[in-house]
Tab-separated table of C-alpha atoms in Angstrom:
chain	number	residue	atom	x	y	z
A	1	UNK	CA	0.000	0.000	0.000
A	2	UNK	CA	1.580	3.332	-1.031
A	3	UNK	CA	2.499	5.730	1.754
A	4	UNK	CA	2.451	9.502	1.698
A	5	UNK	CA	5.964	10.884	1.490
A	6	UNK	CA	7.308	13.434	3.977
A	7	UNK	CA	7.492	15.875	1.091
A	8	UNK	CA	3.797	15.597	0.501
A	9	UNK	CA	2.981	15.957	4.158
A	10	UNK	CA	4.661	19.352	4.009
A	11	UNK	CA	2.473	20.165	1.013
A	12	UNK	CA	-0.661	19.224	2.921
A	13	UNK	CA	0.499	21.278	5.882
A	14	UNK	CA	1.119	24.227	3.591
A	15	UNK	CA	-2.399	24.090	2.275
A	16	UNK	CA	-4.027	23.642	5.669
A	17	UNK	CA	-2.182	26.746	6.884
A	18	UNK	CA	-2.845	28.509	3.590
A	19	UNK	CA	-3.588	31.629	5.556
A	20	UNK	CA	0.090	31.733	6.436
A	21	UNK	CA	1.936	33.730	3.811
A	22	UNK	CA	5.564	33.544	2.817
A	23	UNK	CA	7.936	36.318	1.740
A	24	UNK	CA	6.828	38.254	-1.303
A	25	UNK	CA	6.820	35.724	-4.116
A	26	UNK	CA	8.115	36.511	-7.547
A	27	UNK	CA	7.102	34.573	-10.630
A	28	UNK	CA	8.960	31.263	-10.994
A	29	UNK	CA	12.222	31.770	-12.822
A	30	UNK	CA	13.592	29.498	-15.540
A	31	UNK	CA	17.403	29.590	-15.961
A	32	UNK	CA	18.864	30.546	-19.350
A	33	UNK	CA	21.346	27.678	-19.292
A	34	UNK	CA	22.190	24.551	-17.328
A	35	UNK	CA	25.312	26.275	-15.991
A	36	UNK	CA	23.485	29.232	-14.500
A	37	UNK	CA	23.503	29.405	-10.687
A	38	UNK	CA	19.939	29.449	-9.405
A	39	UNK	CA	20.791	30.161	-5.782
A	40	UNK	CA	23.389	29.500	-3.128
A	41	UNK	CA	21.949	27.644	-0.216
A	42	UNK	CA	22.659	29.253	3.170
A	43	UNK	CA	24.031	25.965	4.493
A	44	UNK	CA	27.407	24.712	5.584
A	45	UNK	CA	29.161	22.315	3.162
A	46	UNK	CA	29.128	19.699	5.928
A	47	UNK	CA	25.365	20.035	6.360
A	48	UNK	CA	23.610	16.867	5.109
A	49	UNK	CA	20.875	18.953	3.463
A	50	UNK	CA	23.472	20.944	1.554
A	51	UNK	CA	25.173	17.749	0.420
A	52	UNK	CA	21.847	16.279	-0.652
A	53	UNK	CA	20.920	19.376	-2.652
A	54	UNK	CA	24.326	19.578	-4.312
A	55	UNK	CA	24.059	15.940	-5.387
A	56	UNK	CA	20.515	16.370	-6.709
A	57	UNK	CA	21.368	19.509	-8.633
A	58	UNK	CA	24.434	17.882	-10.167
A	59	UNK	CA	22.319	14.935	-11.354
A	60	UNK	CA	19.767	17.356	-12.785
A	61	UNK	CA	22.384	19.469	-14.585
A	62	UNK	CA	23.905	16.314	-16.057
A	63	UNK	CA	20.544	15.039	-17.289
A	64	UNK	CA	17.789	17.714	-17.136
A	65	UNK	CA	15.470	15.582	-19.268
A	66	UNK	CA	15.416	12.756	-16.729
A	67	UNK	CA	11.947	13.016	-15.200
A	68	UNK	CA	12.857	10.933	-12.150
A	69	UNK	CA	15.806	13.172	-11.287
A	70	UNK	CA	13.911	16.392	-12.062
A	71	UNK	CA	10.949	15.321	-9.944
A	72	UNK	CA	13.203	14.382	-7.028
A	73	UNK	CA	14.869	17.812	-7.149
A	74	UNK	CA	11.547	19.639	-7.474
A	75	UNK	CA	10.117	17.740	-4.499
A	76	UNK	CA	13.123	18.636	-2.372
A	77	UNK	CA	12.775	22.308	-3.253
A	78	UNK	CA	9.095	22.024	-2.373
A	79	UNK	CA	10.057	20.639	1.040
A	80	UNK	CA	12.318	23.584	1.648
A	81	UNK	CA	9.422	26.027	1.416
A	82	UNK	CA	7.994	24.475	4.566
A	83	UNK	CA	11.383	24.257	6.208
A	84	UNK	CA	12.553	27.807	5.515
A	85	UNK	CA	9.484	29.785	4.461
A	86	UNK	CA	11.227	31.001	1.305
A	87	UNK	CA	8.969	30.839	-1.790
A	88	UNK	CA	11.914	31.193	-4.188
A	89	UNK	CA	12.205	27.443	-3.901
A	90	UNK	CA	8.844	27.136	-5.659
A	91	UNK	CA	10.350	28.866	-8.679
A	92	UNK	CA	13.337	26.539	-8.579
A	93	UNK	CA	10.972	23.560	-8.433
A	94	UNK	CA	9.145	24.816	-11.520
A	95	UNK	CA	12.449	25.349	-13.327
A	96	UNK	CA	13.410	21.729	-12.663
A	97	UNK	CA	10.136	20.619	-14.233
A	98	UNK	CA	10.394	22.966	-17.235
A	99	UNK	CA	10.496	20.244	-19.962
A	100	UNK	CA	7.047	19.004	-18.908
A	101	UNK	CA	5.549	22.157	-17.406
A	102	UNK	CA	3.332	23.199	-20.325
A	103	UNK	CA	2.167	19.716	-21.282
A	104	UNK	CA	-1.600	19.231	-20.903
A	105	UNK	CA	-0.981	15.748	-19.514
A	106	UNK	CA	2.560	15.455	-18.118
A	107	UNK	CA	3.744	12.414	-16.144
A	108	UNK	CA	1.525	11.909	-13.095
A	109	UNK	CA	4.225	12.809	-10.565
A	110	UNK	CA	4.932	16.042	-12.430
A	111	UNK	CA	1.240	16.848	-12.650
A	112	UNK	CA	0.744	16.387	-8.904
A	113	UNK	CA	3.730	18.604	-8.182
A	114	UNK	CA	2.413	21.195	-10.620
A	115	UNK	CA	-0.870	21.168	-8.719
A	116	UNK	CA	0.983	21.649	-5.455
A	117	UNK	CA	2.819	24.651	-6.849
A	118	UNK	CA	-0.431	26.087	-8.233
A	119	UNK	CA	-2.163	25.957	-4.860
A	120	UNK	CA	0.603	28.043	-3.296
A	121	UNK	CA	-0.464	30.928	-5.535
A	122	UNK	CA	-4.135	30.190	-4.778
A	123	UNK	CA	-4.736	28.877	-8.281
A	124	UNK	CA	-7.066	26.278	-6.840
A	125	UNK	CA	-8.974	25.717	-10.078
A	126	UNK	CA	-5.764	24.885	-11.930
A	127	UNK	CA	-4.608	22.644	-9.110
A	128	UNK	CA	-7.928	20.782	-9.008
A	129	UNK	CA	-7.887	20.272	-12.768
A	130	UNK	CA	-4.415	18.748	-12.584
A	131	UNK	CA	-5.288	16.568	-9.605
A	132	UNK	CA	-8.483	15.262	-11.161
A	133	UNK	CA	-6.596	14.382	-14.343
A	134	UNK	CA	-3.861	12.656	-12.346
A	135	UNK	CA	-6.419	10.665	-10.356
A	136	UNK	CA	-8.260	9.624	-13.520
A	137	UNK	CA	-4.999	8.040	-14.675
A	138	UNK	CA	-3.869	6.809	-11.250
A	139	UNK	CA	-6.819	6.445	-8.832
A	140	UNK	CA	-4.541	5.075	-6.087
A	141	UNK	CA	-2.287	8.127	-6.045
A	142	UNK	CA	-2.458	9.081	-2.364
A	143	UNK	CA	-0.633	12.367	-2.812
A	144	UNK	CA	-3.081	13.615	-5.422
A	145	UNK	CA	-6.051	12.379	-3.408
A	146	UNK	CA	-4.988	14.024	-0.151
A	147	UNK	CA	-4.033	17.293	-1.808
A	148	UNK	CA	-7.394	17.462	-3.571
A	149	UNK	CA	-9.157	16.755	-0.274
A	150	UNK	CA	-7.330	19.602	1.431
A	151	UNK	CA	-8.148	22.038	-1.368
A	152	UNK	CA	-11.794	21.075	-1.019
A	153	UNK	CA	-11.542	21.717	2.725
A	154	UNK	CA	-10.026	25.156	2.103
A	155	UNK	CA	-12.958	25.912	-0.209
A	156	UNK	CA	-15.486	24.575	2.337
A	157	UNK	CA	-16.529	21.842	-0.102
A	158	UNK	CA	-16.841	19.294	2.656
A	159	UNK	CA	-18.855	16.667	0.784
A	160	UNK	CA	-16.194	16.311	-1.909
A	161	UNK	CA	-13.422	16.392	0.691
A	162	UNK	CA	-15.113	13.628	2.656
A	163	UNK	CA	-15.265	11.410	-0.417
A	164	UNK	CA	-11.561	11.852	-1.080
A	165	UNK	CA	-10.717	11.206	2.564
A	166	UNK	CA	-12.703	7.963	2.444
A	167	UNK	CA	-10.844	6.904	-0.698
A	168	UNK	CA	-7.523	7.433	1.106
A	169	UNK	CA	-8.216	4.350	3.215
A	170	UNK	CA	-7.167	2.266	0.230
A	171	UNK	CA	-4.041	4.211	-0.692
A	172	UNK	CA	-2.571	5.978	2.354
A	173	UNK	CA	-1.571	5.060	5.881
A	174	UNK	CA	-4.357	4.683	8.439
A	175	UNK	CA	-3.029	7.716	10.295
A	176	UNK	CA	-3.224	10.008	7.271
A	177	UNK	CA	-6.618	8.676	6.162
A	178	UNK	CA	-8.002	9.108	9.684
A	179	UNK	CA	-6.506	12.589	9.906
A	180	UNK	CA	-8.104	13.612	6.633
A	181	UNK	CA	-11.567	12.516	7.763
A	182	UNK	CA	-11.011	14.092	11.179
A	183	UNK	CA	-10.262	17.448	9.536
A	184	UNK	CA	-13.621	17.418	7.794
A	185	UNK	CA	-15.523	16.210	10.856
A	186	UNK	CA	-13.735	18.725	13.059
A	187	UNK	CA	-15.117	21.543	10.897
A	188	UNK	CA	-18.650	20.200	10.514
A	189	UNK	CA	-20.120	19.707	13.965
A	190	UNK	CA	-18.299	16.554	15.099
A	191	UNK	CA	-15.132	17.912	16.654
A	192	UNK	CA	-15.241	15.860	19.875
A	193	UNK	CA	-15.506	12.528	18.079
A	194	UNK	CA	-12.977	13.588	15.436
A	195	UNK	CA	-10.441	14.628	18.062
A	196	UNK	CA	-10.766	11.373	19.985
A	197	UNK	CA	-10.605	9.229	16.862
A	198	UNK	CA	-7.443	10.932	15.629
A	199	UNK	CA	-5.787	10.847	19.070
A	200	UNK	CA	-6.501	7.121	19.276
A	201	UNK	CA	-5.035	6.577	15.810
A	202	UNK	CA	-1.870	8.428	16.781
A	203	UNK	CA	-1.542	6.286	19.925
A	204	UNK	CA	-1.860	3.140	17.794
A	205	UNK	CA	0.842	4.390	15.441
A	206	UNK	CA	3.434	5.729	17.849
A	207	UNK	CA	6.126	4.484	15.459
A	208	UNK	CA	4.769	6.483	12.500
A	209	UNK	CA	7.270	8.601	10.533
A	210	UNK	CA	7.977	11.903	12.255
A	211	UNK	CA	6.507	14.053	9.430
A	212	UNK	CA	3.202	12.158	9.673
A	213	UNK	CA	3.163	12.661	13.429
A	214	UNK	CA	3.896	16.365	12.971
A	215	UNK	CA	0.964	16.763	10.603
A	216	UNK	CA	-1.391	14.897	12.949
A	217	UNK	CA	-0.256	16.780	16.060
A	218	UNK	CA	-0.983	20.109	14.376
A	219	UNK	CA	-4.459	18.849	13.453
A	220	UNK	CA	-5.038	17.746	17.047
A	221	UNK	CA	-3.854	21.107	18.369
A	222	UNK	CA	-6.280	22.908	16.058
A	223	UNK	CA	-9.195	20.826	17.276
A	224	UNK	CA	-8.210	21.189	20.934
A	225	UNK	CA	-8.211	24.967	20.522
A	226	UNK	CA	-11.700	24.904	19.048
A	227	UNK	CA	-12.767	22.775	22.028
A	228	UNK	CA	-11.212	25.365	24.391
A	229	UNK	CA	-8.736	22.812	25.704
A	230	UNK	CA	-5.732	25.111	25.932
A	231	UNK	CA	-3.514	22.826	28.002
A	232	UNK	CA	-4.105	19.947	25.621
A	233	UNK	CA	-3.498	22.128	22.576
A	234	UNK	CA	-0.191	23.315	24.007
A	235	UNK	CA	0.816	19.737	24.773
A	236	UNK	CA	0.269	18.840	21.120
A	237	UNK	CA	2.279	21.851	19.966
A	238	UNK	CA	5.146	20.992	22.297
A	239	UNK	CA	5.139	17.388	21.110
A	240	UNK	CA	5.267	18.625	17.519
A	241	UNK	CA	8.158	20.989	18.256
A	242	UNK	CA	9.911	18.137	20.062
A	243	UNK	CA	10.022	16.120	16.846
A	244	UNK	CA	12.861	18.384	15.738
A	245	UNK	CA	11.454	19.096	12.272
A	246	UNK	CA	12.018	22.609	10.975
A	247	UNK	CA	8.568	23.706	9.840
A	248	UNK	CA	7.317	27.262	9.399
A	249	UNK	CA	3.681	26.163	9.491
A	250	UNK	CA	4.100	24.656	12.948
A	251	UNK	CA	5.882	27.756	14.251
A	252	UNK	CA	3.160	30.046	12.909
A	253	UNK	CA	0.349	27.945	14.413
A	254	UNK	CA	2.093	27.740	17.780
A	255	UNK	CA	2.809	31.484	17.690
A	256	UNK	CA	-0.887	32.182	17.072
A	257	UNK	CA	-1.742	30.069	20.101
A	258	UNK	CA	0.732	31.999	22.237
A	259	UNK	CA	-0.541	35.342	20.917
A	260	UNK	CA	-4.101	34.401	21.833
A	261	UNK	CA	-2.890	33.742	25.370
A	262	UNK	CA	-0.909	37.003	25.500
A	263	UNK	CA	2.402	35.195	25.864
A	264	UNK	CA	4.180	37.737	23.722
A	265	UNK	CA	7.660	37.233	25.125
A	266	UNK	CA	7.617	33.580	24.090
A	267	UNK	CA	6.611	34.527	20.563
A	268	UNK	CA	9.464	37.016	20.326
A	269	UNK	CA	11.999	34.499	21.617
A	270	UNK	CA	10.767	31.843	19.188
A	271	UNK	CA	10.592	34.003	16.064
A	272	UNK	CA	13.244	36.700	16.439
A	273	UNK	CA	15.524	34.923	13.971
A	274	UNK	CA	12.770	33.810	11.564
A	275	UNK	CA	12.099	37.096	9.787
A	276	UNK	CA	12.644	35.914	6.169
A	277	UNK	CA	9.183	34.330	6.325
A	278	UNK	CA	6.350	36.874	6.017
A	279	UNK	CA	4.039	34.705	8.081
A	280	UNK	CA	6.482	34.445	10.951
A	281	UNK	CA	7.499	38.108	10.666
A	282	UNK	CA	3.829	39.085	11.018
A	283	UNK	CA	3.522	37.176	14.266
A	284	UNK	CA	6.755	38.671	15.559
A	285	UNK	CA	5.472	42.161	14.715
A	286	UNK	CA	2.182	41.450	16.497
A	287	UNK	CA	4.031	40.347	19.634
A	288	UNK	CA	6.486	43.250	19.543
A	289	UNK	CA	3.673	45.737	18.980
A	290	UNK	CA	1.902	44.479	22.093
A	291	UNK	CA	5.070	44.753	24.176
A	292	UNK	CA	6.135	48.045	22.566
A	293	UNK	CA	9.491	46.553	21.719
A	294	UNK	CA	12.067	48.967	20.251
A	295	UNK	CA	12.274	47.120	16.931
A	296	UNK	CA	8.517	46.811	16.392
A	297	UNK	CA	8.096	49.891	14.185
A	298	UNK	CA	11.013	48.969	11.933
A	299	UNK	CA	9.827	45.406	11.461
A	300	UNK	CA	6.293	46.648	10.773
A	301	UNK	CA	7.657	48.957	8.072
A	302	UNK	CA	9.518	46.046	6.494
A	303	UNK	CA	6.403	43.897	6.475
A	304	UNK	CA	4.255	46.698	5.048
A	305	UNK	CA	6.770	47.085	2.212
A	306	UNK	CA	6.546	43.379	1.435
A	307	UNK	CA	2.767	43.541	1.290
A	308	UNK	CA	2.954	46.614	-0.969
A	309	UNK	CA	5.343	44.833	-3.321
A	310	UNK	CA	2.945	41.891	-3.507
A	311	UNK	CA	0.069	44.231	-4.376
A	312	UNK	CA	2.096	45.802	-7.189
A	313	UNK	CA	2.624	42.339	-8.667
A	314	UNK	CA	-1.068	41.518	-8.364
A	315	UNK	CA	-0.232	38.823	-5.810
A	316	UNK	CA	-3.282	38.121	-3.628
A	317	UNK	CA	-1.796	35.295	-1.551
A	318	UNK	CA	-1.151	37.621	1.384
A	319	UNK	CA	-4.636	39.101	1.777
A	320	UNK	CA	-5.647	37.257	4.929
A	321	UNK	CA	-2.478	38.119	6.774
A	322	UNK	CA	-2.328	41.649	5.445
A	323	UNK	CA	-5.860	42.129	6.761
A	324	UNK	CA	-4.625	40.998	10.150
A	325	UNK	CA	-1.689	43.411	9.925
A	326	UNK	CA	-3.960	46.301	8.948
A	327	UNK	CA	-6.358	45.585	11.803
A	328	UNK	CA	-4.009	44.727	14.653
A	329	UNK	CA	-1.005	46.931	13.844
A	330	UNK	CA	-2.430	49.847	11.845
A	331	UNK	CA	-5.913	49.900	13.439
A	332	UNK	CA	-7.292	50.280	9.919
A	333	UNK	CA	-10.554	48.349	10.184
A	334	UNK	CA	-12.068	49.453	6.872
A	335	UNK	CA	-9.135	48.329	4.725
A	336	UNK	CA	-8.721	45.198	6.815
A	337	UNK	CA	-12.342	44.330	6.069
A	338	UNK	CA	-11.887	44.810	2.318
A	339	UNK	CA	-8.865	42.504	2.328
A	340	UNK	CA	-10.619	39.926	4.477
A	341	UNK	CA	-13.635	39.942	2.166
A	342	UNK	CA	-11.450	39.400	-0.899
A	343	UNK	CA	-9.614	36.611	0.876
A	344	UNK	CA	-12.908	34.911	1.786
A	345	UNK	CA	-13.764	34.600	-1.898
A	346	UNK	CA	-10.769	32.274	-2.263
A	347	UNK	CA	-10.475	30.343	0.987
A	348	UNK	CA	-12.847	29.612	3.828
A	349	UNK	CA	-11.090	28.211	6.872
A	350	UNK	CA	-11.490	29.184	10.546
A	351	UNK	CA	-8.615	31.696	10.371
A	352	UNK	CA	-10.192	33.327	7.341
A	353	UNK	CA	-13.531	33.540	9.114
A	354	UNK	CA	-11.936	34.995	12.217
A	355	UNK	CA	-10.228	37.930	10.518
A	356	UNK	CA	-13.376	38.643	8.497
A	357	UNK	CA	-15.549	38.672	11.628
A	358	UNK	CA	-13.031	40.701	13.639
A	359	UNK	CA	-12.624	43.271	10.857
A	360	UNK	CA	-16.373	43.638	10.409
A	361	UNK	CA	-16.813	44.060	14.156
A	362	UNK	CA	-14.078	46.703	14.348
A	363	UNK	CA	-15.557	48.507	11.338
A	364	UNK	CA	-19.055	48.236	12.850
A	365	UNK	CA	-20.221	46.670	9.603
A	366	UNK	CA	-22.070	43.413	10.382
A	367	UNK	CA	-23.165	42.966	6.776
A	368	UNK	CA	-19.533	42.899	5.759
A	369	UNK	CA	-19.091	39.491	7.388
A	370	UNK	CA	-22.426	38.006	6.330
A	371	UNK	CA	-20.681	35.318	4.249
A	372	UNK	CA	-18.670	34.098	7.235
A	373	UNK	CA	-21.748	34.097	9.469
A	374	UNK	CA	-23.576	31.997	6.878
A	375	UNK	CA	-20.615	29.585	6.770
A	376	UNK	CA	-20.776	29.224	10.548
A	377	UNK	CA	-24.407	28.146	10.273
A	378	UNK	CA	-23.977	25.831	7.313
A	379	UNK	CA	-20.795	24.120	8.491
A	380	UNK	CA	-22.011	23.744	12.083
A	381	UNK	CA	-18.446	24.333	13.205
A	382	UNK	CA	-17.924	24.196	16.955
A	383	UNK	CA	-15.622	27.116	17.655
A	384	UNK	CA	-16.607	29.322	20.585
A	385	UNK	CA	-14.367	32.202	19.551
A	386	UNK	CA	-15.974	32.441	16.114
A	387	UNK	CA	-19.481	31.972	17.457
A	388	UNK	CA	-18.889	34.693	20.048
A	389	UNK	CA	-17.689	37.076	17.347
A	390	UNK	CA	-20.832	36.379	15.322
A	391	UNK	CA	-22.985	37.014	18.402
A	392	UNK	CA	-21.242	40.343	19.003
A	393	UNK	CA	-21.902	41.295	15.393
A	394	UNK	CA	-25.592	40.619	15.919
A	395	UNK	CA	-25.522	43.074	18.819
A	396	UNK	CA	-24.092	45.765	16.537
A	397	UNK	CA	-27.245	45.497	14.431
A	398	UNK	CA	-29.253	46.564	17.444
């Protein structure tokens, strides 16, 4: 039975934390020749990752038409987005796949990777088209199945997501299949049962690969927070950190938890050296703003410049987090609401709902968050924070 690779688990994590942006992303760049230097990794020559990348790139330069080699290199670059929060690696991944990139029906592995790259830029329709084509040719492809399920979850298409999660039982590990179903159930009125089922599955698979455990622990932490089980949520986060996997998505989720509990000093200590990632820089700025740290204004200016650069390129990936920046740092509720509304057209997860509700409340514009309020009713999500925000919006009407 095929297993999901660690690389793909990072891809799933990226999509589930799609509200977390990365540094301003330029269009993928294709080198003019095989000899051109794409980038110099900030790693020591003795570092095993550096050695691995050097070996992969040498194989690719020697034989750029070898789809197995090109796919291996592209997957490793894709991993590094999660590890370092630097979206340039997405462009390098696309460059490695250049010989097959424009084909309507490239090799399945290339097509799944192309879908993964498309979802990073919120091209969900393109990603879904690629994934559906890949699954028509290879119905047992667990990577394509799980990625399509997570895109459906992001779009609040829970019926389709549930079907893909069920199909994963025949192609993925029990832990990943259970986690997929638990994500859907945890958003649709069955969070208690989903949490227990996934926790039990993790206990049964204590020897699961560390990346799988990381992915599951983040899911468990999310559900525990919605259940208002703060101590349990923190335990999951600490277990995930203890796995020793460098992962920007985990750090951002844990930072959000700490911010909600006003533990700003811990956020600053954790993220002070992680500023290349926009998502992590945002959380550092939020913590420093609350503590009136000396460097807060300078970091906020840097982040604002990154958001402005993204706007000039027509890049909308950052809208959810820019809305949060506008609201919590600039106290600009009206512009925060506009950004949150635009973001909601693309993705509909709890974090997206929260910033939309908070912006509408701050702007005293209940109608502005009507779509999120409707989602709360239709999904039957059990999240006290979101439900309380909706209740406060109802009071504004009066």
